[in-house]
Short mmCIF file of C-alpha atoms in Angstrom, two decimals:
data_model
loop_
_atom_site.label_atom_id
_atom_site.label_comp_id
_atom_site.label_asym_id
_atom_site.label_seq_id
_atom_site.Cartn_x
_atom_site.Cartn_y
_atom_site.Cartn_z
CA UNK A 43 -14.15 -15.79 18.95
CA UNK A 44 -10.97 -15.14 21.13
CA UNK A 45 -9.42 -11.82 21.17
CA UNK A 46 -6.29 -10.96 19.40
CA UNK A 47 -3.18 -12.17 21.27
CA UNK A 48 0.25 -10.46 21.01
CA UNK A 49 3.61 -11.88 21.41
CA UNK A 50 6.43 -10.02 23.54
CA UNK A 51 7.92 -6.92 22.07
CA UNK A 52 11.54 -7.20 20.58
CA UNK A 53 13.26 -3.68 20.77
CA UNK A 54 16.58 -2.68 18.78
CA UNK A 55 18.26 0.64 17.98
CA UNK A 56 18.06 1.35 14.22
CA UNK A 57 21.62 2.17 12.80
CA UNK A 58 21.28 1.32 9.18
CA UNK A 59 19.44 2.54 6.07
CA UNK A 60 20.69 0.61 3.14
CA UNK A 61 19.56 1.32 -0.50
CA UNK A 62 19.90 -0.33 -4.17
CA UNK A 63 18.32 -0.59 -7.28
CA UNK A 64 17.01 -3.88 -9.05
CA UNK A 65 16.35 -4.01 -12.57
CA UNK A 66 13.60 -6.64 -13.76
CA UNK A 67 13.15 -7.51 -17.29
CA UNK A 68 9.57 -8.71 -17.93
CA UNK A 69 8.13 -10.65 -20.94
CA UNK A 70 5.01 -8.87 -21.07
CA UNK A 71 1.87 -8.89 -19.26
CA UNK A 72 2.00 -11.44 -16.26
CA UNK A 73 3.97 -11.85 -12.99
CA UNK A 74 7.77 -11.94 -12.46
CA UNK A 75 8.73 -13.23 -9.14
CA UNK A 76 11.90 -11.57 -7.38
CA UNK A 77 11.58 -12.82 -3.85
CA UNK A 78 15.09 -14.35 -4.21
CA UNK A 79 16.89 -10.90 -5.14
CA UNK A 80 15.06 -9.28 -2.27
CA UNK A 81 16.29 -11.75 0.39
CA UNK A 82 19.78 -11.74 -1.33
CA UNK A 83 19.79 -7.88 -0.80
CA UNK A 84 18.69 -8.20 2.74
CA UNK A 85 21.39 -10.44 3.49
CA UNK A 86 24.26 -8.64 1.75
CA UNK A 87 23.11 -5.29 3.43
CA UNK A 88 23.80 -7.14 6.77
CA UNK A 89 20.22 -6.40 7.88
CA UNK A 90 19.16 -7.63 11.45
CA UNK A 91 15.55 -6.39 12.54
CA UNK A 92 13.61 -3.75 10.49
CA UNK A 93 11.60 -3.36 7.47
CA UNK A 94 12.26 -3.92 3.85
CA UNK A 95 10.48 -0.96 1.63
CA UNK A 96 9.95 -1.57 -2.00
CA UNK A 97 9.08 0.88 -4.72
CA UNK A 98 8.26 0.45 -8.47
CA UNK A 99 9.32 3.72 -10.49
CA UNK A 100 6.61 3.10 -13.22
CA UNK A 101 2.85 3.83 -13.82
CA UNK A 102 1.79 0.73 -15.96
CA UNK A 103 3.21 -2.08 -13.74
CA UNK A 104 2.73 -2.78 -10.04
CA UNK A 105 4.00 -4.64 -6.96
CA UNK A 106 2.21 -7.47 -5.62
CA UNK A 107 2.65 -10.03 -2.81
CA UNK A 108 0.79 -13.27 -3.73
CA UNK A 109 0.77 -16.96 -3.90
CA UNK A 110 3.95 -18.50 -4.78
CA UNK A 111 2.72 -22.08 -5.24
CA UNK A 112 0.17 -22.73 -7.96
CA UNK A 113 1.16 -20.91 -11.14
CA UNK A 114 -2.61 -21.05 -11.96
CA UNK A 115 -3.28 -18.37 -9.52
CA UNK A 116 -1.30 -15.90 -11.43
CA UNK A 117 -3.20 -16.80 -14.64
CA UNK A 118 -6.44 -15.89 -12.67
CA UNK A 119 -4.90 -12.81 -11.28
CA UNK A 120 -4.31 -11.63 -14.69
CA UNK A 121 -7.86 -12.28 -15.64
CA UNK A 122 -9.38 -10.51 -12.62
CA UNK A 123 -7.14 -7.36 -13.48
CA UNK A 124 -8.67 -7.53 -17.09
CA UNK A 125 -12.17 -7.85 -15.59
CA UNK A 126 -11.36 -4.65 -13.51
CA UNK A 127 -9.83 -2.69 -16.66
CA UNK A 128 -10.83 -4.28 -20.06
CA UNK A 129 -9.22 -3.19 -23.06
CA UNK A 130 -12.36 -2.07 -24.66
CA UNK A 131 -13.88 -0.09 -22.17
CA UNK A 132 -13.75 3.11 -24.54
CA UNK A 133 -10.80 4.94 -22.68
CA UNK A 134 -10.34 8.39 -23.57
CA UNK A 135 -6.32 7.94 -23.32
CA UNK A 136 -5.37 5.43 -25.93
CA UNK A 137 -2.41 7.40 -27.92
CA UNK A 138 -0.06 4.69 -26.33
CA UNK A 139 -1.99 1.79 -27.53
CA UNK A 140 -4.92 -0.28 -26.24
CA UNK A 141 -3.10 -1.92 -23.38
CA UNK A 142 -1.93 1.44 -21.90
CA UNK A 143 -4.96 2.85 -19.96
CA UNK A 144 -5.74 -0.71 -18.44
CA UNK A 145 -2.27 -0.76 -17.42
CA UNK A 146 -2.58 2.72 -15.61
CA UNK A 147 -5.79 1.34 -13.95
CA UNK A 148 -4.06 -1.79 -12.56
CA UNK A 149 -1.11 -0.30 -11.52
CA UNK A 150 -3.17 2.32 -9.38
CA UNK A 151 -5.38 -0.52 -8.01
CA UNK A 152 -2.47 -2.73 -7.09
CA UNK A 153 -0.03 -0.08 -6.09
CA UNK A 154 3.54 0.66 -6.53
CA UNK A 155 4.98 0.82 -2.95
CA UNK A 156 5.00 -2.14 -0.32
CA UNK A 157 6.79 -3.12 2.91
CA UNK A 158 7.78 -6.36 4.21
CA UNK A 159 9.38 -6.82 7.66
CA UNK A 160 12.73 -8.15 8.35
CA UNK A 161 13.20 -10.27 11.49
CA UNK A 162 16.30 -12.01 12.54
CA UNK A 163 17.87 -11.15 9.33
CA UNK A 164 15.17 -12.81 7.30
CA UNK A 165 12.15 -11.38 5.25
CA UNK A 166 9.13 -12.29 7.42
CA UNK A 167 7.07 -13.65 4.63
CA UNK A 168 4.25 -16.07 5.25
CA UNK A 169 4.89 -19.45 3.91
CA UNK A 170 2.91 -18.84 0.75
CA UNK A 171 3.85 -15.30 -0.09
CA UNK A 172 6.23 -14.38 -2.75
CA UNK A 173 7.35 -11.00 -4.11
CA UNK A 174 6.05 -10.35 -7.57
CA UNK A 175 6.54 -7.32 -10.36
CA UNK A 176 3.17 -7.51 -12.21
CA UNK A 177 3.59 -6.28 -15.81
CA UNK A 178 0.49 -4.80 -17.23
CA UNK A 179 1.77 -3.63 -20.60
CA UNK A 180 1.52 -6.36 -23.55
CA UNK A 181 5.26 -6.08 -24.47
CA UNK A 182 8.34 -6.78 -22.54
CA UNK A 183 9.59 -3.90 -20.40
CA UNK A 184 12.72 -3.19 -18.13
CA UNK A 185 11.50 -2.21 -14.76
CA UNK A 186 13.29 -0.53 -11.91
CA UNK A 187 12.65 -1.47 -8.38
CA UNK A 188 14.07 0.62 -5.44
CA UNK A 189 14.81 -1.75 -2.28
CA UNK A 190 15.34 -0.07 1.16
CA UNK A 191 16.17 -1.64 4.41
CA UNK A 192 15.67 0.43 7.54
CA UNK A 193 16.50 -1.31 10.84
CA UNK A 194 19.58 -2.29 12.78
CA UNK A 195 22.84 -4.25 11.50
CA UNK A 196 22.81 -8.03 12.24
CA UNK B 122 14.86 -13.12 -20.27
CA UNK B 123 17.67 -11.71 -18.30
CA UNK B 124 17.57 -12.33 -14.45
CA UNK B 125 17.36 -9.15 -12.29
CA UNK B 126 20.56 -7.15 -11.71
CA UNK B 127 21.19 -5.15 -8.64
CA UNK B 128 23.08 -1.97 -8.18
CA UNK B 129 25.79 -1.65 -5.36
CA UNK B 130 24.28 -1.17 -1.89
CA UNK B 131 24.58 2.50 -0.45
CA UNK B 132 24.48 2.51 3.38
CA UNK B 133 23.92 5.41 5.94
CA UNK B 134 22.99 5.76 9.56
CA UNK B 135 19.53 7.02 10.25
CA UNK B 136 19.42 10.30 12.42
CA UNK B 137 16.40 11.87 11.56
CA UNK B 138 12.50 11.45 11.50
CA UNK B 139 10.72 14.58 10.42
CA UNK B 140 6.94 14.95 10.40
CA UNK B 141 4.61 17.43 9.17
CA UNK B 142 0.98 17.83 8.10
CA UNK B 143 -0.38 19.05 4.58
CA UNK B 144 -3.83 20.49 4.10
CA UNK B 145 -5.36 19.72 0.41
CA UNK B 146 -8.45 21.36 -0.66
CA UNK B 147 -9.97 19.21 -3.15
CA UNK B 148 -12.50 20.55 -5.74
CA UNK B 149 -14.71 17.39 -5.68
CA UNK B 150 -14.17 14.01 -7.53
CA UNK B 151 -10.83 13.83 -9.28
CA UNK B 152 -7.05 13.97 -8.68
CA UNK B 153 -5.05 16.80 -6.87
CA UNK B 154 -1.47 16.65 -7.32
CA UNK B 155 1.00 17.37 -4.57
CA UNK B 156 4.36 16.23 -5.73
CA UNK B 157 5.77 19.62 -5.34
CA UNK B 158 4.77 19.92 -1.67
CA UNK B 159 6.10 16.67 -1.01
CA UNK B 160 9.50 17.62 -2.63
CA UNK B 161 9.74 20.87 -0.63
CA UNK B 162 9.15 19.05 2.48
CA UNK B 163 11.79 16.53 2.02
CA UNK B 164 14.05 19.66 0.94
CA UNK B 165 13.07 21.72 4.08
CA UNK B 166 13.53 18.69 6.37
CA UNK B 167 17.12 18.35 5.38
CA UNK B 168 16.71 14.97 4.09
CA UNK B 169 19.64 12.80 2.73
CA UNK B 170 18.77 8.95 2.16
CA UNK B 171 15.67 7.31 3.45
CA UNK B 172 12.16 6.98 2.92
CA UNK B 173 9.03 9.41 2.62
CA UNK B 174 6.02 7.83 4.24
CA UNK B 175 2.59 9.44 3.38
CA UNK B 176 -0.69 8.85 5.07
CA UNK B 177 -4.07 10.45 4.60
CA UNK B 178 -6.28 10.77 7.44
CA UNK B 179 -9.65 9.89 5.54
CA UNK B 180 -11.92 6.92 4.67
CA UNK B 181 -13.57 8.37 1.34
CA UNK B 182 -10.39 9.78 -0.48
CA UNK B 183 -7.10 8.16 -1.36
CA UNK B 184 -3.31 8.48 -2.17
CA UNK B 185 -2.31 7.33 -5.73
CA UNK B 186 1.17 7.60 -7.71
CA UNK B 187 0.27 7.88 -11.13
CA UNK B 188 1.18 9.30 -14.74
CA UNK B 189 1.69 12.99 -14.58
CA UNK B 190 1.87 13.69 -18.44
CA UNK B 191 -1.43 13.34 -20.05
CA UNK B 192 -4.42 14.71 -18.00
CA UNK B 193 -6.79 12.26 -20.08
CA UNK B 194 -5.19 9.58 -17.91
CA UNK B 195 -6.78 11.07 -14.72
CA UNK B 196 -10.26 11.27 -16.54
CA UNK B 197 -10.02 7.35 -17.13
CA UNK B 198 -8.86 6.55 -13.61
CA UNK B 199 -12.12 8.28 -12.34
CA UNK B 200 -14.11 6.38 -14.78
CA UNK B 201 -12.22 2.85 -14.05
CA UNK B 202 -13.15 3.77 -10.33
CA UNK B 203 -16.81 4.27 -11.13
CA UNK B 204 -16.94 1.09 -13.04
CA UNK B 205 -15.67 -0.77 -9.69
CA UNK B 206 -18.11 1.12 -7.54
CA UNK B 207 -20.93 2.49 -9.12
CA UNK B 208 -23.31 4.86 -7.43
CA UNK B 209 -26.39 2.89 -8.41
CA UNK B 210 -25.17 -0.64 -7.23
CA UNK B 211 -27.75 -0.85 -4.25
CA UNK B 212 -25.61 0.03 -1.23
CA UNK B 213 -26.80 -0.56 2.21
CA UNK B 214 -24.96 2.53 3.63
CA UNK B 215 -26.50 5.40 1.92
CA UNK B 216 -27.43 7.80 4.69
CA UNK B 217 -24.60 10.32 3.56
CA UNK B 218 -25.42 10.36 0.05
CA UNK B 219 -25.15 8.08 -3.00
CA UNK B 220 -21.49 9.00 -3.65
CA UNK B 221 -20.45 8.07 -0.06
CA UNK B 222 -20.36 4.26 -0.18
CA UNK B 223 -18.67 4.41 -3.67
CA UNK B 224 -16.04 6.66 -2.08
CA UNK B 225 -15.25 4.18 0.88
CA UNK B 226 -14.82 1.27 -1.90
CA UNK B 227 -12.42 3.51 -3.78
CA UNK B 228 -10.52 4.40 -0.84
CA UNK B 229 -10.30 0.92 0.21
CA UNK B 230 -9.03 -0.50 -3.31
CA UNK B 231 -6.47 2.45 -3.63
CA UNK B 232 -5.35 2.81 0.05
CA UNK B 233 -4.38 5.58 2.26
CA UNK B 234 -0.63 4.87 2.80
CA UNK B 235 2.20 4.90 0.63
CA UNK B 236 6.07 5.35 0.69
CA UNK B 237 8.46 6.98 -1.86
CA UNK B 238 12.26 6.33 -1.48
CA UNK B 239 14.54 9.53 -1.07
CA UNK B 240 18.03 9.43 -2.68
CA UNK B 241 20.52 12.12 -2.37
CA UNK B 242 17.86 14.45 -1.04
CA UNK B 243 15.36 13.97 -3.72
CA UNK B 244 12.07 11.96 -4.13
CA UNK B 245 13.21 8.68 -6.42
CA UNK B 246 9.87 8.90 -8.42
CA UNK B 247 9.98 7.65 -11.98
CA UNK B 248 9.90 10.09 -14.78
CA UNK B 249 6.22 9.90 -15.28
CA UNK B 250 5.09 9.48 -11.50
CA UNK B 251 3.45 12.11 -9.71
CA UNK B 252 1.92 12.06 -6.07
CA UNK B 253 -1.92 12.52 -6.00
CA UNK B 254 -4.65 12.93 -3.52
CA UNK B 255 -7.87 11.25 -5.13
CA UNK B 256 -11.07 12.84 -3.73
CA UNK B 257 -13.79 10.25 -4.28
CA UNK B 258 -16.79 12.67 -2.81
CA UNK B 259 -18.79 14.73 -5.29
CA UNK B 260 -18.20 17.88 -3.38
CA UNK B 261 -14.95 19.76 -2.53
CA UNK B 262 -13.21 18.59 0.99
CA UNK B 263 -10.24 19.88 2.95
CA UNK B 264 -8.09 16.68 3.34
CA UNK B 265 -5.13 16.07 5.68
CA UNK B 266 -2.08 14.39 4.79
CA UNK B 267 0.71 13.43 7.12
CA UNK B 268 4.26 13.42 5.73
CA UNK B 269 7.14 11.68 7.34
CA UNK B 270 10.70 11.47 6.40
CA UNK B 271 12.86 8.56 7.96
CA UNK B 272 16.52 8.66 7.03
CA UNK B 273 19.67 10.60 7.54
CA UNK B 274 20.25 14.19 7.49
CA UNK B 275 21.92 15.70 4.09
CA UNK C 114 -8.96 26.44 -4.80
CA UNK C 115 -6.37 27.29 -2.40
CA UNK C 116 -2.88 25.60 -2.57
CA UNK C 117 -1.87 23.01 0.12
CA UNK C 118 -0.73 24.60 3.35
CA UNK C 119 1.90 22.69 5.46
CA UNK C 120 2.58 22.77 9.35
CA UNK C 121 5.96 23.29 10.77
CA UNK C 122 8.36 20.28 10.67
CA UNK C 123 8.95 18.18 13.79
CA UNK C 124 12.25 16.52 13.79
CA UNK C 125 13.64 13.72 16.22
CA UNK C 126 16.34 11.23 16.17
CA UNK C 127 15.36 7.67 15.80
CA UNK C 128 16.49 5.14 18.52
CA UNK C 129 13.72 2.51 18.55
CA UNK C 130 12.58 -0.44 16.23
CA UNK C 131 9.95 -2.37 18.13
CA UNK C 132 8.46 -5.56 16.57
CA UNK C 133 5.79 -8.06 17.85
CA UNK C 134 3.28 -10.45 16.10
CA UNK C 135 -0.50 -10.45 16.50
CA UNK C 136 -2.70 -13.41 16.02
CA UNK C 137 -6.34 -12.47 14.83
CA UNK C 138 -9.07 -15.20 14.71
CA UNK C 139 -11.58 -14.37 12.06
CA UNK C 140 -14.81 -15.80 11.83
CA UNK C 141 -14.93 -16.20 8.09
CA UNK C 142 -15.57 -13.52 5.28
CA UNK C 143 -15.67 -10.02 6.73
CA UNK C 144 -13.91 -7.45 8.71
CA UNK C 145 -12.06 -7.87 12.32
CA UNK C 146 -11.01 -4.37 13.68
CA UNK C 147 -7.88 -4.42 15.59
CA UNK C 148 -7.21 -0.65 16.04
CA UNK C 149 -7.21 -1.29 19.75
CA UNK C 150 -4.49 -3.98 19.82
CA UNK C 151 -2.42 -1.82 17.50
CA UNK C 152 -2.69 1.35 19.86
CA UNK C 153 -1.74 -0.84 22.89
CA UNK C 154 1.38 -2.06 20.92
CA UNK C 155 2.38 1.37 20.18
CA UNK C 156 2.09 2.36 24.10
CA UNK C 157 3.89 -0.48 25.44
CA UNK C 158 6.70 -0.20 22.97
CA UNK C 159 7.28 3.27 24.39
CA UNK C 160 6.93 5.08 20.96
CA UNK C 161 7.25 8.59 20.63
CA UNK C 162 7.29 10.06 17.01
CA UNK C 163 7.55 7.55 13.87
CA UNK C 164 5.68 5.24 11.91
CA UNK C 165 3.77 1.71 12.59
CA UNK C 166 4.30 -0.55 9.81
CA UNK C 167 1.76 -3.28 9.68
CA UNK C 168 2.11 -6.57 7.42
CA UNK C 169 -0.30 -9.68 7.09
CA UNK C 170 1.40 -12.93 6.37
CA UNK C 171 -1.16 -14.38 4.01
CA UNK C 172 -2.51 -14.46 0.56
CA UNK C 173 -6.06 -14.67 1.12
CA UNK C 174 -7.02 -11.80 3.45
CA UNK C 175 -6.09 -8.34 3.37
CA UNK C 176 -5.19 -5.16 5.80
CA UNK C 177 -7.56 -2.27 5.16
CA UNK C 178 -7.93 1.15 6.91
CA UNK C 179 -11.73 2.12 6.85
CA UNK C 180 -14.75 3.77 8.42
CA UNK C 181 -15.42 2.58 11.97
CA UNK C 182 -18.61 4.14 12.57
CA UNK C 183 -21.69 2.40 10.61
CA UNK C 184 -21.15 -1.35 10.58
CA UNK C 185 -23.26 -1.17 7.13
CA UNK C 186 -20.02 0.19 5.47
CA UNK C 187 -18.35 -3.35 6.11
CA UNK C 188 -21.38 -5.20 4.73
CA UNK C 189 -21.06 -2.96 1.63
CA UNK C 190 -17.25 -3.30 1.20
CA UNK C 191 -17.83 -7.25 1.31
CA UNK C 192 -20.39 -6.72 -1.56
CA UNK C 193 -17.97 -4.51 -3.35
CA UNK C 194 -15.17 -6.92 -3.11
CA UNK C 195 -17.57 -9.90 -4.48
CA UNK C 196 -18.36 -7.74 -7.36
CA UNK C 197 -14.74 -7.33 -8.29
CA UNK C 198 -13.88 -11.20 -7.80
CA UNK C 199 -17.29 -13.05 -8.13
CA UNK C 200 -17.14 -16.86 -7.14
CA UNK C 201 -18.54 -18.09 -10.37
CA UNK C 202 -16.19 -16.22 -12.76
CA UNK C 203 -14.60 -19.58 -14.05
CA UNK C 204 -11.49 -19.28 -12.18
CA UNK C 205 -8.73 -22.06 -13.22
CA UNK C 206 -7.43 -22.36 -9.83
CA UNK C 207 -10.33 -24.02 -8.02
CA UNK C 208 -8.56 -26.71 -6.12
CA UNK C 209 -8.85 -25.06 -2.55
CA UNK C 210 -12.71 -24.18 -3.11
CA UNK C 211 -14.57 -21.64 -4.85
CA UNK C 212 -13.88 -18.97 -2.31
CA UNK C 213 -10.18 -19.49 -2.72
CA UNK C 214 -9.22 -17.58 -6.02
CA UNK C 215 -11.65 -14.84 -5.17
CA UNK C 216 -9.75 -14.31 -1.92
CA UNK C 217 -6.38 -14.13 -3.62
CA UNK C 218 -7.73 -11.43 -5.96
CA UNK C 219 -9.35 -9.36 -3.05
CA UNK C 220 -5.91 -9.69 -1.15
CA UNK C 221 -4.11 -8.52 -4.34
CA UNK C 222 -6.30 -5.40 -4.74
CA UNK C 223 -6.46 -4.53 -1.00
CA UNK C 224 -2.81 -5.27 -0.17
CA UNK C 225 -1.06 -6.90 2.73
CA UNK C 226 1.04 -4.03 3.83
CA UNK C 227 0.18 -0.46 5.56
CA UNK C 228 1.58 2.16 7.64
CA UNK C 229 0.16 4.62 10.08
CA UNK C 230 2.17 7.59 11.48
CA UNK C 231 2.47 7.75 15.18
CA UNK C 232 2.49 11.28 16.54
CA UNK C 233 3.44 12.12 20.37
CA UNK C 234 3.08 8.47 21.18
CA UNK C 235 -0.55 8.02 19.47
CA UNK C 236 -1.71 6.42 16.30
CA UNK C 237 -2.29 9.47 13.76
CA UNK C 238 -5.38 7.94 12.56
CA UNK C 239 -8.50 10.36 11.33
CA UNK C 240 -11.69 10.26 13.35
CA UNK C 241 -13.36 7.93 11.40
CA UNK C 242 -10.38 5.51 10.51
CA UNK C 243 -10.03 2.03 12.04
CA UNK C 244 -7.52 -0.79 11.19
CA UNK C 245 -9.09 -3.71 9.93
CA UNK C 246 -8.10 -7.35 9.00
CA UNK C 247 -10.46 -8.33 5.97
CA UNK C 248 -10.93 -11.97 5.87
CA UNK C 249 -11.89 -13.31 2.36
CA UNK C 250 -12.05 -16.92 2.91
CA UNK C 251 -15.57 -18.38 3.82
CA UNK C 252 -14.35 -20.38 6.85
CA UNK C 253 -12.70 -18.79 10.14
CA UNK C 254 -9.07 -18.75 9.84
CA UNK C 255 -6.24 -17.66 12.23
CA UNK C 256 -4.00 -14.72 10.86
CA UNK C 257 -0.88 -13.33 11.84
CA UNK C 258 0.07 -9.61 11.53
CA UNK C 259 3.53 -8.30 12.14
CA UNK C 260 3.62 -5.06 13.92
CA UNK C 261 6.62 -2.69 13.72
CA UNK C 262 7.31 0.81 15.33
CA UNK C 263 10.27 2.90 13.70
CA UNK C 264 10.97 6.13 15.47
CA UNK C 265 12.04 7.66 18.98
CA UNK C 266 11.19 6.54 22.36
CA UNK C 267 8.79 8.61 24.26
#
């Protein structure tokens, strides 16, 4: 097995932090893609090289980077999360409905903060990567994502 | 379902990276909140707009953003982590006690690095979000968290 | 239990964003350490104080910070991930082989983005922390990691 090989280093001087908020309406448990909105934010902010920081302001939904090709993958990801946190596991916290505590567990495991590098003004996602808001509650919710670019201007 | 709507973009020039270390004493397995300490750090650093980066320097504890209202949620999160990594799963690595390998698994799944946006000098957490250090070992430990603000001065 | 104690705050002015890409060849399911390569990147970039942002451009592998001492820990982490996402769970998405959908689940749970603080030109990892690329596919793959330092020059 070869050792890791590294590219040359590109250096710039940071002169921009751009912040905005995105509202995403979900239709209940499942994945909502927002890669296009994130890419538009990076373009409109005038970003060059740097990082896009993403943060979800909720405790029963999460941010996920996953495959954007076959929708069956999302079905299976939902199933996998239900295996980790089933509705009928005898949770103590059940006043907000049987889907609430499993939603908190899924949000903890997936997390609510992410970052994606921005190179030459573009999100440096891999070919099969998309940005998703994963809704873990059964009913539709309005969710708020904070987008922040840190880097230099294009 | 409406498409995502974005706010206007706020842009500033970064001129501050502030770093400090926080020591947190845990009382064994469970969650210790440190939202107040993180907010004080952001205030004392003179932070304006930017991001608070958090990093835990350990492999058997983790950082979690979760509900700060009903303490039963934390009880259930501990139960959920025990389901994912039970003590009696026949782990190969058992020289440091039966709680050690499950602690590594829980730390891997939750993660040790997070970021929270800072807007107008305040942590932009959601209403129900708190910052927690999750201790996964049975006994009390002293844990070290690195706090770093990247952004502009207020 | 004592309340958290914080160190003094160190402040610098950010003047460097350095970006490079690392190629890592994996030998199939398991962990490949690249702490040394990340440390070399930070040194060659001339980093002082700031943060190293890491991003993996794939959906069936993940980035993990875990114990670097006993290799048995890695064996058990692989076992733990197989418990979370077994091959035979009846996944809908199975066209790319029985190890593909479990690999997506493991990548979602572990995540593909991380950050590590850099203090005085060094990665501020804890004593037992190493940076790993976790391969979740059965066969060897070439994986791409984006490394980005944001901070000041040494």
